[in-house]
mmCIF file of C-alpha atoms in Angstrom:
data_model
loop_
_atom_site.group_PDB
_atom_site.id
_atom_site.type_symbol
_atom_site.label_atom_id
_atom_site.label_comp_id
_atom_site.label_asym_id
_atom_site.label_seq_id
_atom_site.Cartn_x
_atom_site.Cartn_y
_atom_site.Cartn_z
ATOM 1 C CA UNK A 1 95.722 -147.005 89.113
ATOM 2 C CA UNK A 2 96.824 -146.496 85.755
ATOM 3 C CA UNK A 3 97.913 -143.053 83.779
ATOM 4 C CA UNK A 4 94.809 -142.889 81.973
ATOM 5 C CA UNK A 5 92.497 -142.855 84.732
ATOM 6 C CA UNK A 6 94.360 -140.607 86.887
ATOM 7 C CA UNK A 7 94.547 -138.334 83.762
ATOM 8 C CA UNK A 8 90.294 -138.872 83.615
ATOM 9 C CA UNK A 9 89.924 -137.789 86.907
ATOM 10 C CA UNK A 10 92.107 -134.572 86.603
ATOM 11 C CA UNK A 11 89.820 -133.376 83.276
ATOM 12 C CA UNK A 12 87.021 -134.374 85.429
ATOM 13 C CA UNK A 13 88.245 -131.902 88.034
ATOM 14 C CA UNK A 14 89.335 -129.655 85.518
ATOM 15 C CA UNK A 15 85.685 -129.221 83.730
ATOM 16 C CA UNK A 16 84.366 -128.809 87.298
ATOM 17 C CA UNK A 17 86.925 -125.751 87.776
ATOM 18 C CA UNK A 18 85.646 -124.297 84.893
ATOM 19 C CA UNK A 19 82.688 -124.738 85.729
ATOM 20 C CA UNK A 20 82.321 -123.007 89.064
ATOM 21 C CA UNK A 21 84.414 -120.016 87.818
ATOM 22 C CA UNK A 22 81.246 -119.484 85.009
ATOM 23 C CA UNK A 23 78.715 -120.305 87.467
ATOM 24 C CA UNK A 24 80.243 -117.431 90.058
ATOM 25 C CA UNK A 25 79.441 -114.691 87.891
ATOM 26 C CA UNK A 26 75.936 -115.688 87.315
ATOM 27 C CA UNK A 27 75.343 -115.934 90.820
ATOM 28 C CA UNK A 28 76.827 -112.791 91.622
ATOM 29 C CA UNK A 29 74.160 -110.974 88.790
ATOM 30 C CA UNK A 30 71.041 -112.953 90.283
ATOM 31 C CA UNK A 31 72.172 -111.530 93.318
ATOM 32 C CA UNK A 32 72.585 -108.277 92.117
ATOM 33 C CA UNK A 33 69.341 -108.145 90.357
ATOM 34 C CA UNK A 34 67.294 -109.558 93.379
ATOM 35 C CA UNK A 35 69.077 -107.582 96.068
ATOM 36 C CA UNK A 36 67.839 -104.465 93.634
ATOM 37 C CA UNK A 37 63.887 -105.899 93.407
ATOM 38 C CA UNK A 38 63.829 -105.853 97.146
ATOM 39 C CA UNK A 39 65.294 -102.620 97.471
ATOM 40 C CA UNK A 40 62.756 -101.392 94.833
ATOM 41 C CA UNK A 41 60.220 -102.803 96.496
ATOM 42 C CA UNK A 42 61.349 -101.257 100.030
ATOM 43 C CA UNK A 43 62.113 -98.149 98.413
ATOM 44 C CA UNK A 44 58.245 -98.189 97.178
ATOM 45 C CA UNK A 45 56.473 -99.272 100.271
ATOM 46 C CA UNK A 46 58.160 -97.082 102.273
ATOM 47 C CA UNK A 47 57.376 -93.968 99.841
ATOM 48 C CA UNK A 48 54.242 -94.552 98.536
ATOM 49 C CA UNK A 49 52.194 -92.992 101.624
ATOM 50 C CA UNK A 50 53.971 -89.449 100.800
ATOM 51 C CA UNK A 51 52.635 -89.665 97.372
ATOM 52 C CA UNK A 52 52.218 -85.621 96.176
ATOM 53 C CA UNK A 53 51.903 -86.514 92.837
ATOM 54 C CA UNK A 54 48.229 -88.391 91.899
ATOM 55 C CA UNK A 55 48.545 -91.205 89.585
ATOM 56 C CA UNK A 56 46.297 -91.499 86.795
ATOM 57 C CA UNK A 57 45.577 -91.792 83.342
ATOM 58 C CA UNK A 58 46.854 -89.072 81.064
ATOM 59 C CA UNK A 59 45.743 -88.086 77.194
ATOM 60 C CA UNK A 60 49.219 -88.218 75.372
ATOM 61 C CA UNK A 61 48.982 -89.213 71.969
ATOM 62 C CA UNK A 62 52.642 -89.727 71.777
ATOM 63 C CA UNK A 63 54.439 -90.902 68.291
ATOM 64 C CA UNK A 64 55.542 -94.587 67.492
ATOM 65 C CA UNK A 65 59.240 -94.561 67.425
ATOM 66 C CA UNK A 66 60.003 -97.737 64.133
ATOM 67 C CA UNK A 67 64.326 -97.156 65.048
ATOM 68 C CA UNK A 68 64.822 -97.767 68.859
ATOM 69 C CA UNK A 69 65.437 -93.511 68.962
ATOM 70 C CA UNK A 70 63.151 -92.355 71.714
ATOM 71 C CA UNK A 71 62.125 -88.502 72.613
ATOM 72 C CA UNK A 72 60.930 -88.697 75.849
ATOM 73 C CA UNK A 73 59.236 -85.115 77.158
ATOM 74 C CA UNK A 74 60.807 -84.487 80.362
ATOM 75 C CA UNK A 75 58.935 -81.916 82.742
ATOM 76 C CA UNK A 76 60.002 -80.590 86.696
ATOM 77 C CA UNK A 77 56.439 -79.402 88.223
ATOM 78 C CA UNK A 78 55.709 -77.753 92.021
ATOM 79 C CA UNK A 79 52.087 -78.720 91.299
ATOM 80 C CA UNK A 80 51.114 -80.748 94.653
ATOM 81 C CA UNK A 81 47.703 -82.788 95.002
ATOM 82 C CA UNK A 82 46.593 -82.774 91.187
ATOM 83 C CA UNK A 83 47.177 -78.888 91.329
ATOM 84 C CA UNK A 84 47.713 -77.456 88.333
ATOM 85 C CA UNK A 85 50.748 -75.526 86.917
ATOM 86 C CA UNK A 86 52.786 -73.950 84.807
ATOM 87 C CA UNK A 87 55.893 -76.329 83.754
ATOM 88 C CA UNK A 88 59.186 -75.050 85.796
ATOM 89 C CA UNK A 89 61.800 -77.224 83.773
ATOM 90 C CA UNK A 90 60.814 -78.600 79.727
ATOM 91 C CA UNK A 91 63.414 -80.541 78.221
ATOM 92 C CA UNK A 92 63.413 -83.282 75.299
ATOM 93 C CA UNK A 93 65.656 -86.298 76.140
ATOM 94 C CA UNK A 94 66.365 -88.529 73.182
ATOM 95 C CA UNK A 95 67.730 -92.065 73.734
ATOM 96 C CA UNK A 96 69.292 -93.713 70.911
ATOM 97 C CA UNK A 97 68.951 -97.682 72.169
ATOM 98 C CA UNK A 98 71.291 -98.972 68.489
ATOM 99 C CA UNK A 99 73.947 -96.821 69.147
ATOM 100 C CA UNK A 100 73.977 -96.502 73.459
ATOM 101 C CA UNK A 101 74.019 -92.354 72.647
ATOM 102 C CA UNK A 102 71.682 -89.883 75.126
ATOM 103 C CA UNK A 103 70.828 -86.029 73.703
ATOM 104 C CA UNK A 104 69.439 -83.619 75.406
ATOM 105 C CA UNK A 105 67.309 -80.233 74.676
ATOM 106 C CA UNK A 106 66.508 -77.634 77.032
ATOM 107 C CA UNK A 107 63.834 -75.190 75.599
ATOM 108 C CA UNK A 108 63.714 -72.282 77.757
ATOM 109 C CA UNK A 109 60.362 -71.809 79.493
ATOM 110 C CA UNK A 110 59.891 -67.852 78.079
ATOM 111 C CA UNK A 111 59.857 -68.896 74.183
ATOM 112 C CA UNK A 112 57.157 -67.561 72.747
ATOM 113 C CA UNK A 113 55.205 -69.842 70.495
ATOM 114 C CA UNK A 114 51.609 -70.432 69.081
ATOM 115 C CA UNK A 115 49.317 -73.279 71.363
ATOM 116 C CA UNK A 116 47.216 -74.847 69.101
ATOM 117 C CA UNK A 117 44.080 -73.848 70.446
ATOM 118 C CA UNK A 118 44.776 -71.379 72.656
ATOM 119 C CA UNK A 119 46.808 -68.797 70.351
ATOM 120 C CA UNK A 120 50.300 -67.348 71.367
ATOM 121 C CA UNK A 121 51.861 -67.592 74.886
ATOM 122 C CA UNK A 122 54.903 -68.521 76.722
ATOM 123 C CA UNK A 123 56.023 -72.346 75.915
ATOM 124 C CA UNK A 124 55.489 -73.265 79.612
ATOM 125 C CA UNK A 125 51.571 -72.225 79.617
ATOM 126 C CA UNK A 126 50.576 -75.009 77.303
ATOM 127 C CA UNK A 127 50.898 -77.643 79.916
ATOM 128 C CA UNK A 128 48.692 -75.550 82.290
ATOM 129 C CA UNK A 129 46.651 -74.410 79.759
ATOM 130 C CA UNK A 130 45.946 -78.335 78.199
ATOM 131 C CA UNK A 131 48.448 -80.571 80.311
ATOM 132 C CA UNK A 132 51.179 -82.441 78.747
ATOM 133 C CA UNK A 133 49.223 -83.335 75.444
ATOM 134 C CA UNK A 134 48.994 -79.516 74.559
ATOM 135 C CA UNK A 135 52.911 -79.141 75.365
ATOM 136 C CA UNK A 136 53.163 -82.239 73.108
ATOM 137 C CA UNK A 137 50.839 -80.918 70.506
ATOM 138 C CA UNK A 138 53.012 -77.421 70.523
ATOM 139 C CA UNK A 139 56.186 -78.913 70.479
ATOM 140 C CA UNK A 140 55.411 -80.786 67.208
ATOM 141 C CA UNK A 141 53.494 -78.026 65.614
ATOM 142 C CA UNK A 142 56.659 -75.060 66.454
ATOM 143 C CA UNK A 143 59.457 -77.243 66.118
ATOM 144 C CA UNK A 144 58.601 -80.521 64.445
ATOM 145 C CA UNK A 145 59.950 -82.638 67.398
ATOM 146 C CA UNK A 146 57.560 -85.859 67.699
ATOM 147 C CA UNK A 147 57.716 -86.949 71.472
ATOM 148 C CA UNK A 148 56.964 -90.553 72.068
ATOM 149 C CA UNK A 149 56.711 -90.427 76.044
ATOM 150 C CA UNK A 150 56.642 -88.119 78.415
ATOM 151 C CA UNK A 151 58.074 -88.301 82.192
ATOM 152 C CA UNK A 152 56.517 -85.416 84.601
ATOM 153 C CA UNK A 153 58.674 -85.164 88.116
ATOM 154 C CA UNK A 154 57.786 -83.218 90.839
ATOM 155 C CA UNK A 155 61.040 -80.745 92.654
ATOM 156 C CA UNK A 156 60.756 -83.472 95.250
ATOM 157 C CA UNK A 157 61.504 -86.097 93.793
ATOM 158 C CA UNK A 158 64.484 -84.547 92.467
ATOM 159 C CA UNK A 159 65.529 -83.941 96.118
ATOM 160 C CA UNK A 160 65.049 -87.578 96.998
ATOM 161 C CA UNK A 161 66.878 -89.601 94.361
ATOM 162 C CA UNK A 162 70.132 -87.511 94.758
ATOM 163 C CA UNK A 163 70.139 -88.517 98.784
ATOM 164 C CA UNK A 164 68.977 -91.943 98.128
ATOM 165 C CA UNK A 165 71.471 -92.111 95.199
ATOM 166 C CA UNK A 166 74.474 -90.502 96.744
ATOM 167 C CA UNK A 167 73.572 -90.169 100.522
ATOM 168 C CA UNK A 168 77.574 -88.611 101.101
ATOM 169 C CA UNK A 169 76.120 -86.111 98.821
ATOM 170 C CA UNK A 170 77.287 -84.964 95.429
ATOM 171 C CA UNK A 171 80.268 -83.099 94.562
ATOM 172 C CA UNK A 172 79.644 -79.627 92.845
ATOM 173 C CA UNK A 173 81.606 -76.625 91.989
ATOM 174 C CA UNK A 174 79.388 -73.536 92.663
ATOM 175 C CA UNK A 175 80.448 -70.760 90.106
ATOM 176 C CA UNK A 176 79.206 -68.171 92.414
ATOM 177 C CA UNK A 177 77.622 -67.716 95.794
ATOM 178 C CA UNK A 178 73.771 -68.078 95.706
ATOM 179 C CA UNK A 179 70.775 -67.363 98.304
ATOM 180 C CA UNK A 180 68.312 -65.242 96.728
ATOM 181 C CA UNK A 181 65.038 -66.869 96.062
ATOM 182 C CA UNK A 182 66.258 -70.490 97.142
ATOM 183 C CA UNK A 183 65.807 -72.398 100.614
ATOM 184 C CA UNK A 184 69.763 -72.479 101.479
ATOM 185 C CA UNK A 185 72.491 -70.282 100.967
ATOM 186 C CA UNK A 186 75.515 -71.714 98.421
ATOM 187 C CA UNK A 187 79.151 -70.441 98.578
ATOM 188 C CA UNK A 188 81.272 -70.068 95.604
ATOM 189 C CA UNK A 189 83.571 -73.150 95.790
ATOM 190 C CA UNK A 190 83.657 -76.648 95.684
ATOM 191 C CA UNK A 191 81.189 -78.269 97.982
ATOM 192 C CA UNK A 192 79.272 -81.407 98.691
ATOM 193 C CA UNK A 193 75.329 -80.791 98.231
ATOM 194 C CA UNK A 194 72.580 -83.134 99.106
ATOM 195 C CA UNK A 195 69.365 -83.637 97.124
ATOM 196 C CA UNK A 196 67.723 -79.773 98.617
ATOM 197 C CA UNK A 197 70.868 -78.019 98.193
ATOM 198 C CA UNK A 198 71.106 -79.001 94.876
ATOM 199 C CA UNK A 199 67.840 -78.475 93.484
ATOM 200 C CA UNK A 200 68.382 -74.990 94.862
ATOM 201 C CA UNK A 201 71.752 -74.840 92.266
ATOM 202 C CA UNK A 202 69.826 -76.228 89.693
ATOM 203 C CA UNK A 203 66.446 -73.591 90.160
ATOM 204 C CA UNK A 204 69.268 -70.163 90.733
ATOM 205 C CA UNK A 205 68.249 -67.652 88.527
ATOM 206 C CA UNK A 206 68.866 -64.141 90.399
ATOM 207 C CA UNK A 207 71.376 -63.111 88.625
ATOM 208 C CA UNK A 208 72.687 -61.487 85.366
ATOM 209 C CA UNK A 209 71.803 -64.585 83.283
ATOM 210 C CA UNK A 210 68.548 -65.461 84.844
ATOM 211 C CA UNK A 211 66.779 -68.288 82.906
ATOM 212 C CA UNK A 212 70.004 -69.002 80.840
ATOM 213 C CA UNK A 213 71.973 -69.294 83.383
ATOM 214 C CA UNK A 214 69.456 -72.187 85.207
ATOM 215 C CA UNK A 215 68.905 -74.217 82.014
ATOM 216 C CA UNK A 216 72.682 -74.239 81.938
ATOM 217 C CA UNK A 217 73.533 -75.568 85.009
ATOM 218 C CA UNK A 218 70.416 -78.296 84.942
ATOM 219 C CA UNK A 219 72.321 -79.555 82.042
ATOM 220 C CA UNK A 220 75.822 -79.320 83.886
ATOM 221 C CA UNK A 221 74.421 -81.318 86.794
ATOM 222 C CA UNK A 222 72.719 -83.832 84.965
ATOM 223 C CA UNK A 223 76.093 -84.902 83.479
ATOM 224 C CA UNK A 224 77.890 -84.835 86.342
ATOM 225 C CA UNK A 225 74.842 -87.492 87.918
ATOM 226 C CA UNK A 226 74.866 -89.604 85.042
ATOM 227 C CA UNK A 227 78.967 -89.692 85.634
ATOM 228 C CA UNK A 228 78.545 -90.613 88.980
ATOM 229 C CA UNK A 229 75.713 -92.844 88.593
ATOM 230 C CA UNK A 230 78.044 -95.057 86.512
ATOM 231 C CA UNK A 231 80.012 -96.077 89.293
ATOM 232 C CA UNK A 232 79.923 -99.486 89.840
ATOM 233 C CA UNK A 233 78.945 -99.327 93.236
ATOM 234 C CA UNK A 234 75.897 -97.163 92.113
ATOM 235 C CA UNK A 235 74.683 -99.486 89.774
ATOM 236 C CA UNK A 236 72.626 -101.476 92.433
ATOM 237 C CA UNK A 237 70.689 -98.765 93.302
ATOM 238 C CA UNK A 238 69.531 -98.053 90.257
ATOM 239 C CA UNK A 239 65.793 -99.817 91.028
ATOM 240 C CA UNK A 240 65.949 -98.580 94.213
ATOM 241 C CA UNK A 241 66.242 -95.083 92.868
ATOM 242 C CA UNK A 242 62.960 -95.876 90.405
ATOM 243 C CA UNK A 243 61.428 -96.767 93.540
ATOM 244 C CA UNK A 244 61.903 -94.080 95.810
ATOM 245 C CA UNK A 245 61.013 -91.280 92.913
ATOM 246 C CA UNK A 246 58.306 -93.652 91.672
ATOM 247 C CA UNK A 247 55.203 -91.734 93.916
ATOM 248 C CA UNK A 248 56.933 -88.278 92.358
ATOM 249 C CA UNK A 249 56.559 -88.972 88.739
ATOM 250 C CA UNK A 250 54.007 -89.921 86.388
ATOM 251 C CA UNK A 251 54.940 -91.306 82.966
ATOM 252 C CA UNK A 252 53.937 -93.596 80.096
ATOM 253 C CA UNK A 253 57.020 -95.073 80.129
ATOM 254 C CA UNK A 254 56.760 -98.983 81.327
ATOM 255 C CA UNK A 255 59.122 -100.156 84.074
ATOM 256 C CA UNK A 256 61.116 -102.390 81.078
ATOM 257 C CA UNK A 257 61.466 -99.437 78.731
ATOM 258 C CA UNK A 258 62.529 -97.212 81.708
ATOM 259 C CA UNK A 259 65.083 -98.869 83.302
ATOM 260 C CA UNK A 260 66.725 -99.537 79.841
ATOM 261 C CA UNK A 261 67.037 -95.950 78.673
ATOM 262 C CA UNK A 262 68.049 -95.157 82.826
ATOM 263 C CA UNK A 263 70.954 -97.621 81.358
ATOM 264 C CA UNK A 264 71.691 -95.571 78.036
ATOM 265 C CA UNK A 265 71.093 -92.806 80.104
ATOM 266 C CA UNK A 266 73.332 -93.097 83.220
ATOM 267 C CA UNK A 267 75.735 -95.506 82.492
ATOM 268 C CA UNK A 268 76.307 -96.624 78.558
ATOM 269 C CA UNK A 269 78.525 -94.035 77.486
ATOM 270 C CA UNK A 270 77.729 -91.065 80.183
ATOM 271 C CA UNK A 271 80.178 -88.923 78.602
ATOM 272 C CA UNK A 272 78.693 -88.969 74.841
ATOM 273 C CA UNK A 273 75.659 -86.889 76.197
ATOM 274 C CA UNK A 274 75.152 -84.026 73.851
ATOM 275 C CA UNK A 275 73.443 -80.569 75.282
ATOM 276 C CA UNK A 276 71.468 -78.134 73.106
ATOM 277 C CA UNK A 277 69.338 -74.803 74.122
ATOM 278 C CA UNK A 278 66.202 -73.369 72.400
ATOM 279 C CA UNK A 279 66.924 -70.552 72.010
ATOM 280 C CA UNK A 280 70.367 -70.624 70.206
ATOM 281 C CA UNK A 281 72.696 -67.430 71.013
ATOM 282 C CA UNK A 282 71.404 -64.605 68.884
ATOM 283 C CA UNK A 283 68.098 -66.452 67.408
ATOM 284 C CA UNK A 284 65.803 -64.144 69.957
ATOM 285 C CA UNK A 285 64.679 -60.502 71.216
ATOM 286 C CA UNK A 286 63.026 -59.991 74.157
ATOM 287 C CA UNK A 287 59.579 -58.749 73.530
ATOM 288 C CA UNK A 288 56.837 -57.600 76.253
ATOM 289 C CA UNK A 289 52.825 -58.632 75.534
ATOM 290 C CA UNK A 290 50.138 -57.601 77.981
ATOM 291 C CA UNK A 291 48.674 -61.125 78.287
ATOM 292 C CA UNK A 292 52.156 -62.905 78.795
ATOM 293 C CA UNK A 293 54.502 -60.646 79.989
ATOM 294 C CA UNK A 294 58.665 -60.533 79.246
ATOM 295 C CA UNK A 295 58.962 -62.998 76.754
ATOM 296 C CA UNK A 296 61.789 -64.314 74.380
ATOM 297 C CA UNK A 297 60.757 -64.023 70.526
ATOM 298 C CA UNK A 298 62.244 -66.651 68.636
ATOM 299 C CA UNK A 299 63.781 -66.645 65.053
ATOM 300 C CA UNK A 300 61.662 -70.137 64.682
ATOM 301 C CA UNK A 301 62.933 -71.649 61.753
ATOM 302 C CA UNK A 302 66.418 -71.207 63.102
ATOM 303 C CA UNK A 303 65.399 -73.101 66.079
ATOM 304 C CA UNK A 304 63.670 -76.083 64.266
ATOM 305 C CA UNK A 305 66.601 -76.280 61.933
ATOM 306 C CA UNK A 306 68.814 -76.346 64.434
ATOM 307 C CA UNK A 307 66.893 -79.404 66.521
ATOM 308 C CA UNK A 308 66.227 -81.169 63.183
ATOM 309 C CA UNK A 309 69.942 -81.450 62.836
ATOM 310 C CA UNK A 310 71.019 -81.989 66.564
ATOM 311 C CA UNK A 311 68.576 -85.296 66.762
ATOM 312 C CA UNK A 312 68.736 -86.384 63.211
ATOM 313 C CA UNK A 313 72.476 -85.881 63.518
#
């Protein structure tokens, strides 16, 4: 046999080397991605016949987003079988898709504001007063924010995706020890809490700083799940996590749109998530009205100037 076709056979083998070494990678993805549908769809069929939130169509007039930056209304709920409620949690998640960056504002539930219709009354009775088009609509017309979508979660759900997520649990360090007006007792320390025990962290508030204190650590442990989350061996799950909160949550988002921002969200740059609170320190007084109770008063052009430059930023 002569050089050259000896030499011919080992580029022949060569290219086929190469080959198989590209084509490995793109099996292991299609695997990925597949073993994920079915555990969506598992996840799904499994949890759809505990379904306590109703699914159906919702009047949201959201805005049209023209430079991949999305504000997506974020709401936690206790209503169960279409009952309706105040909104426990309100929060404004921004996802900037160009530049992989997540922002997050927690507007405490006690601001005082005018509902457009429905004069002035604590932030949080707009959605029961109107549902989440009314929060939308007050949002816009108090602080300027244009929402695009909105995702509504019921407490459960909550619960649910941190044990399907992280079934060892999820590490936390409790600042204090906590049991009043929450389902399990916490002690001060580092422990490992599943999906009940730390919704209870995240609801806390009977203590000195009451709602500030809650809206604090919601944003603390929402970090410290998008950290985790971005863990390879997490990344999987993610569809099987949409699936399993899927009966909990009602949203305009679509399933494409979703799972890209749970991407910017949980695992493009986890640690580049900025925090702000509504009220700033020393923007408020706390003010009592017969119709709405202990509420906080906001300086509200401090507030909108303050969000204009934290998402325009």
């Amino acid at each position: 046999m002569s050089n050259f076709s000896r030499n011919q056979k080992r580029v022949i083998r060569r290219k086929k080397f190469i080959c198989l070494l590209l084509l490995i990678p793109a099996v292991m993805i299609s695997a990925l991605f597949l073993y994920g549908y079915f555990q969506y769809k598992n996840a799904y069929d499994n949890n759809i016949r505990e379904t306590v939130l109703a699914r159906s169509d919702i009047e949201f007039n959201g805005a049209v987003s023209s430079d991949q930056k999305y504000n997506v209304l974020l709401l936690g709920t206790d209503a169960r079988n279409g009952e309706n409620s105040r909104a426990d949690t309100i929060m404004v998640a921004q996802f900037d898709q160009k530049a992989n960056k997540s922002k997050l504002i927690s507007i405490m539930r006690d601001s005082y504001v005018e509902i457009p219709g429905h004069g002035f009354n604590k932030i949080n009775a707009a959605y029961a007063n109107g549902g989440v088009e009314t929060l939308r609509e007050t949002l816009q017309h108090n602080f300027d924010i244009d929402i695009h979508y909105y995702v509504i979660i019921n407490f459960t759900g909550f619960s649910k995706v941190v044990d399907t997520a992280f079934p060892d649990g999820v590490e936390i360090d409790v600042e204090k020890d906590m049991s009043k007006g929450i389902n399990n007792s916490l002690a001060a320390g580092f422990s490992t809490l599943n999906g009940e025990q730390l919704l209870d962290y995240v609801r806390f508030r009977q203590d000195e700083e009451s709602d500030f204190g809650r809206v604090r650590r919601q944003q603390e442990v929402l970090k410290v799940l998008s950290s985790e989350f971005s863990e390879i061996n997490n990344l999987v799950k993610l569809p099987k996590v949409i699936g399993t909160i899927s009966p909990y949550v009602k949203t305009n988002l679509d399933t494409k749109l979703l799972l890209s921002m749970g991407q910017t969200f949980l695992i493009e740059e986890q640690k580049r998530i900025e925090t702000l609170r509504v009220p700033l320190d020393d923007t408020y007084t706390d003010e009592r009205y017969e119709h709405a109770g202990l509420v906080l008063e906001l300086d509200l052009e401090t507030n909108k100037a303050a969000i204009d430059d934290f998402l325009n930023e």
